[in-house]
Amino acid sequence: MLGIIGAMAEEVELLKKEMVQPEITSVAGMDFYRGRIGGKDTVVVRSGVGKVNSAVCVQILVDRFGVDGIVNTGIAGSLKAEINIGDLVLATDAVQHDVDATQFSYPPGQIPQLEVLAFEADQRLREKAVTCCRQVNPDIEVHEGRVLTGDQFVSSKEKKAWLSETFGGACTEMEGAAIAQAAYLNQIPFLIVRAISDKADDSAQMDYEEFERLAIIHSVNLTRALIEHA
């Protein structure tokens, strides 16, 4: 059974509306909708924004609902010129860009005493997502790459340049790598799906509201198809 996490209500509302006979359980201020989508048992939840909310959400999905996989759907800012607003990014791996233990000889982004810098997404889920996306979102491009996560909204060209140079990421957002870490610690597969809503630079204020709705629709289309074919 897959657990589907979105940070904002808009990112999960469409999926909840499609769920057959949902049972709602409230834990830690989050409403977990358990039911069937496309004939498959699924749990859908809005985690709230940020790394702590999303990591807590994963642990509840594992402990209370016994999910055996996580899909995190949402929006992000592009870090590459070829990844345009409206496109989708599927995570190959994820890094927390705001972790800094370099004084203790760790590279930027690595959490002390963990053996890995980046948390690798599940290859099988990613391959299915590529196929599904081309079927349900033929009007956009699908990319694979590193997702960068931090408790901050990136809105400057200078920060975007630093992220690209330091981590080589495809996009930046506020939840994915925390979800990835929690999945890694629980030894369950995960995939981060990000629809690009802005270019993570000085144009973010202009682009964000205009493209957010369309980005969410693309992301939900893919998530729905993934549930049906998982």
Coordinates of C-alpha atoms in Angstrom, one line a residue:
M1 CA 0.0 0.0 0.0
L2 CA 1.3 3.4 -1.0
G3 CA 1.3 6.5 1.2
I4 CA 0.8 9.7 -0.8
I5 CA 2.1 12.9 0.8
G6 CA 1.6 16.4 -0.3
A7 CA 2.7 19.5 1.7
M8 CA -0.3 21.7 0.8
A9 CA -4.0 21.0 0.7
E10 CA -4.1 21.8 -3.0
E11 CA -1.6 19.0 -3.7
V12 CA -3.8 16.2 -2.3
E13 CA -7.3 17.6 -2.6
L14 CA -7.9 16.2 -6.0
L15 CA -6.7 12.7 -4.9
K16 CA -8.9 12.8 -1.8
K17 CA -12.0 13.6 -3.9
E18 CA -11.3 10.5 -6.0
M19 CA -10.9 8.1 -3.1
V20 CA -13.7 5.5 -2.6
Q21 CA -15.1 5.2 1.0
P22 CA -12.3 7.0 2.8
E23 CA -11.7 6.5 6.5
I24 CA -10.2 9.6 8.1
T25 CA -7.7 9.3 11.0
S26 CA -6.2 12.4 12.6
V27 CA -2.8 12.1 14.1
A28 CA -0.3 15.0 15.0
G29 CA -2.6 17.5 13.4
M30 CA -2.7 15.6 10.1
D31 CA -5.7 14.0 8.5
F32 CA -4.9 10.6 6.9
Y33 CA -7.4 9.5 4.3
R34 CA -7.4 5.7 3.8
G35 CA -9.4 4.3 0.9
R36 CA -9.1 3.0 -2.6
I37 CA -7.9 5.0 -5.7
G38 CA -8.0 3.1 -9.0
G39 CA -8.9 0.0 -7.1
K40 CA -5.7 0.2 -4.9
D41 CA -5.6 0.7 -1.2
T42 CA -4.0 4.1 -0.6
V43 CA -3.4 6.6 2.2
V44 CA -3.4 10.3 1.3
V45 CA -2.3 13.0 3.6
R46 CA -1.3 16.6 3.7
S47 CA 1.9 16.9 5.8
G48 CA 2.2 20.6 6.0
V49 CA 5.2 22.6 4.8
G50 CA 8.8 21.9 5.9
K51 CA 11.1 19.1 6.8
V52 CA 9.9 18.3 10.3
N53 CA 6.2 18.0 9.3
S54 CA 7.1 15.7 6.4
A55 CA 9.4 13.4 8.3
V56 CA 6.8 13.0 11.1
C57 CA 4.2 12.2 8.4
V58 CA 6.3 9.4 7.0
Q59 CA 6.8 7.8 10.4
I60 CA 3.0 7.9 11.1
L61 CA 2.3 6.3 7.7
V62 CA 4.8 3.5 8.5
D63 CA 3.8 2.9 12.2
R64 CA 0.0 3.4 12.0
F65 CA -0.9 2.4 8.5
G66 CA 1.9 -0.1 7.5
V67 CA 2.6 1.5 4.1
D68 CA 5.3 -0.2 2.0
G69 CA 6.1 2.7 -0.2
I70 CA 5.9 6.5 -0.2
V71 CA 5.2 8.9 -3.1
N72 CA 5.6 12.6 -2.3
T73 CA 3.9 14.9 -4.8
G74 CA 4.2 18.6 -5.0
I75 CA 5.8 21.6 -6.6
A76 CA 9.4 23.0 -6.8
G77 CA 11.6 25.6 -8.4
S78 CA 13.8 24.7 -11.3
L79 CA 17.6 24.9 -11.0
K80 CA 18.3 24.1 -14.6
A81 CA 17.6 26.1 -17.8
E82 CA 16.3 23.1 -19.6
I83 CA 13.7 22.3 -16.9
N84 CA 10.8 24.6 -17.6
I85 CA 7.8 25.8 -15.7
G86 CA 5.1 23.1 -16.0
D87 CA 7.6 20.2 -16.5
L88 CA 7.9 17.3 -14.0
V89 CA 11.0 16.2 -12.1
L90 CA 11.4 12.7 -10.8
A91 CA 14.0 12.4 -8.1
T92 CA 17.0 10.2 -8.7
D93 CA 18.1 11.1 -5.1
A94 CA 17.6 13.9 -2.6
V95 CA 19.8 16.1 -0.5
Q96 CA 19.1 18.5 2.4
H97 CA 21.0 21.6 1.1
D98 CA 20.6 23.5 4.4
V99 CA 22.6 21.0 6.5
D100 CA 26.1 22.3 7.2
A101 CA 28.5 20.2 9.3
T102 CA 31.5 21.2 7.2
Q103 CA 33.5 22.1 10.4
F104 CA 33.5 18.4 11.2
S105 CA 34.8 17.4 7.8
Y106 CA 31.4 16.4 6.4
P107 CA 30.5 17.7 2.9
P108 CA 27.7 20.3 2.6
G109 CA 24.4 18.5 2.9
Q110 CA 25.5 15.4 4.7
I111 CA 23.9 14.7 8.1
P112 CA 26.6 13.8 10.7
Q113 CA 26.9 10.1 11.5
L114 CA 24.9 9.0 8.5
E115 CA 26.8 7.0 5.8
V116 CA 25.1 8.7 2.9
L117 CA 25.0 12.3 1.5
A118 CA 22.0 11.7 -0.8
F119 CA 19.0 9.4 -0.3
E120 CA 18.4 7.4 -3.5
A121 CA 14.8 7.1 -4.8
D122 CA 13.4 3.7 -5.8
Q123 CA 14.4 2.8 -9.3
R124 CA 11.3 0.7 -10.0
L125 CA 9.0 3.5 -9.0
R126 CA 10.9 6.0 -11.0
E127 CA 10.8 3.9 -14.1
K128 CA 7.1 3.4 -13.8
A129 CA 6.7 7.1 -13.2
V130 CA 8.5 7.9 -16.5
T131 CA 6.2 5.6 -18.4
C132 CA 3.0 6.9 -16.7
C133 CA 4.0 10.5 -17.1
R134 CA 4.4 10.2 -20.8
Q135 CA 0.9 8.7 -21.0
V136 CA -1.0 11.1 -18.8
N137 CA 1.0 14.3 -19.3
P138 CA 2.0 14.2 -23.0
D139 CA 2.1 18.0 -23.2
I140 CA 5.1 18.4 -20.8
E141 CA 8.6 17.1 -20.4
V142 CA 9.6 14.7 -17.7
H143 CA 13.1 15.0 -16.2
E144 CA 15.1 12.9 -13.7
G145 CA 17.5 14.4 -11.3
R146 CA 18.5 15.4 -7.8
V147 CA 16.0 17.1 -5.6
L148 CA 17.4 19.6 -3.1
T149 CA 15.5 20.3 0.1
G150 CA 15.7 23.1 2.7
D151 CA 13.5 25.0 5.1
Q152 CA 13.6 28.0 2.9
F153 CA 11.9 29.3 -0.3
V154 CA 14.7 29.9 -2.8
S155 CA 13.9 33.1 -4.7
S156 CA 17.3 34.6 -5.7
K157 CA 19.7 34.0 -8.6
E158 CA 22.6 34.0 -6.2
K159 CA 21.2 31.1 -4.1
K160 CA 20.2 29.2 -7.2
A161 CA 23.7 29.5 -8.5
W162 CA 25.2 28.2 -5.2
L163 CA 22.8 25.3 -5.1
S164 CA 23.6 24.3 -8.7
E165 CA 27.4 24.6 -8.2
T166 CA 27.4 22.8 -4.8
F167 CA 24.9 20.0 -5.3
G168 CA 24.1 19.7 -9.0
G169 CA 20.4 19.6 -8.3
A170 CA 17.5 19.7 -10.7
C171 CA 15.1 21.5 -8.5
T172 CA 14.6 22.9 -5.0
E173 CA 11.8 22.6 -2.5
M174 CA 11.0 22.2 1.2
E175 CA 10.0 18.5 2.0
G176 CA 11.4 15.9 -0.3
A177 CA 14.8 15.0 1.2
A178 CA 13.3 14.8 4.7
I179 CA 10.7 12.3 3.4
A180 CA 13.6 10.5 1.7
Q181 CA 15.6 10.3 4.9
A182 CA 12.6 8.9 6.9
A183 CA 11.9 6.3 4.2
Y184 CA 15.6 5.4 4.1
L185 CA 15.7 4.9 7.9
N186 CA 12.5 2.7 7.7
Q187 CA 13.9 0.8 4.7
I188 CA 10.9 1.4 2.4
P189 CA 11.0 2.6 -1.2
F190 CA 10.1 6.2 -2.1
L191 CA 9.7 8.6 -5.0
I192 CA 9.6 12.3 -5.1
V193 CA 7.5 13.9 -7.9
R194 CA 7.9 17.6 -8.4
A195 CA 6.1 19.8 -10.9
I196 CA 7.9 23.0 -11.7
S197 CA 6.0 26.1 -10.7
D198 CA 8.8 28.7 -10.9
K199 CA 12.5 29.1 -11.9
A200 CA 13.8 29.5 -8.3
D201 CA 15.1 33.0 -9.1
D202 CA 14.0 36.6 -9.0
S203 CA 11.1 35.8 -11.3
A204 CA 9.5 33.5 -8.6
Q205 CA 7.0 36.2 -7.4
M206 CA 5.8 36.7 -10.9
D207 CA 5.5 33.1 -11.9
Y208 CA 4.4 31.2 -8.8
E209 CA 0.7 32.0 -8.6
E210 CA 0.2 31.8 -12.3
F211 CA 1.6 28.4 -12.8
E212 CA 1.0 26.7 -9.4
R213 CA -2.5 25.3 -10.4
L214 CA -1.3 23.8 -13.6
A215 CA 1.8 22.3 -11.9
I216 CA -0.4 20.6 -9.3
I217 CA -2.6 19.1 -12.0
H218 CA 0.3 17.6 -13.8
S219 CA 1.7 16.2 -10.5
V220 CA -1.7 14.7 -9.5
N221 CA -2.2 13.1 -13.0
L222 CA 1.1 11.3 -12.6
T223 CA 0.4 10.2 -9.0
R224 CA -3.0 8.8 -9.9
A225 CA -1.4 6.8 -12.7
L226 CA 1.3 5.5 -10.4
I227 CA -1.2 4.3 -7.8
E228 CA -3.1 2.4 -10.5
H229 CA 0.1 0.7 -11.9
A230 CA 2.1 0.2 -8.7

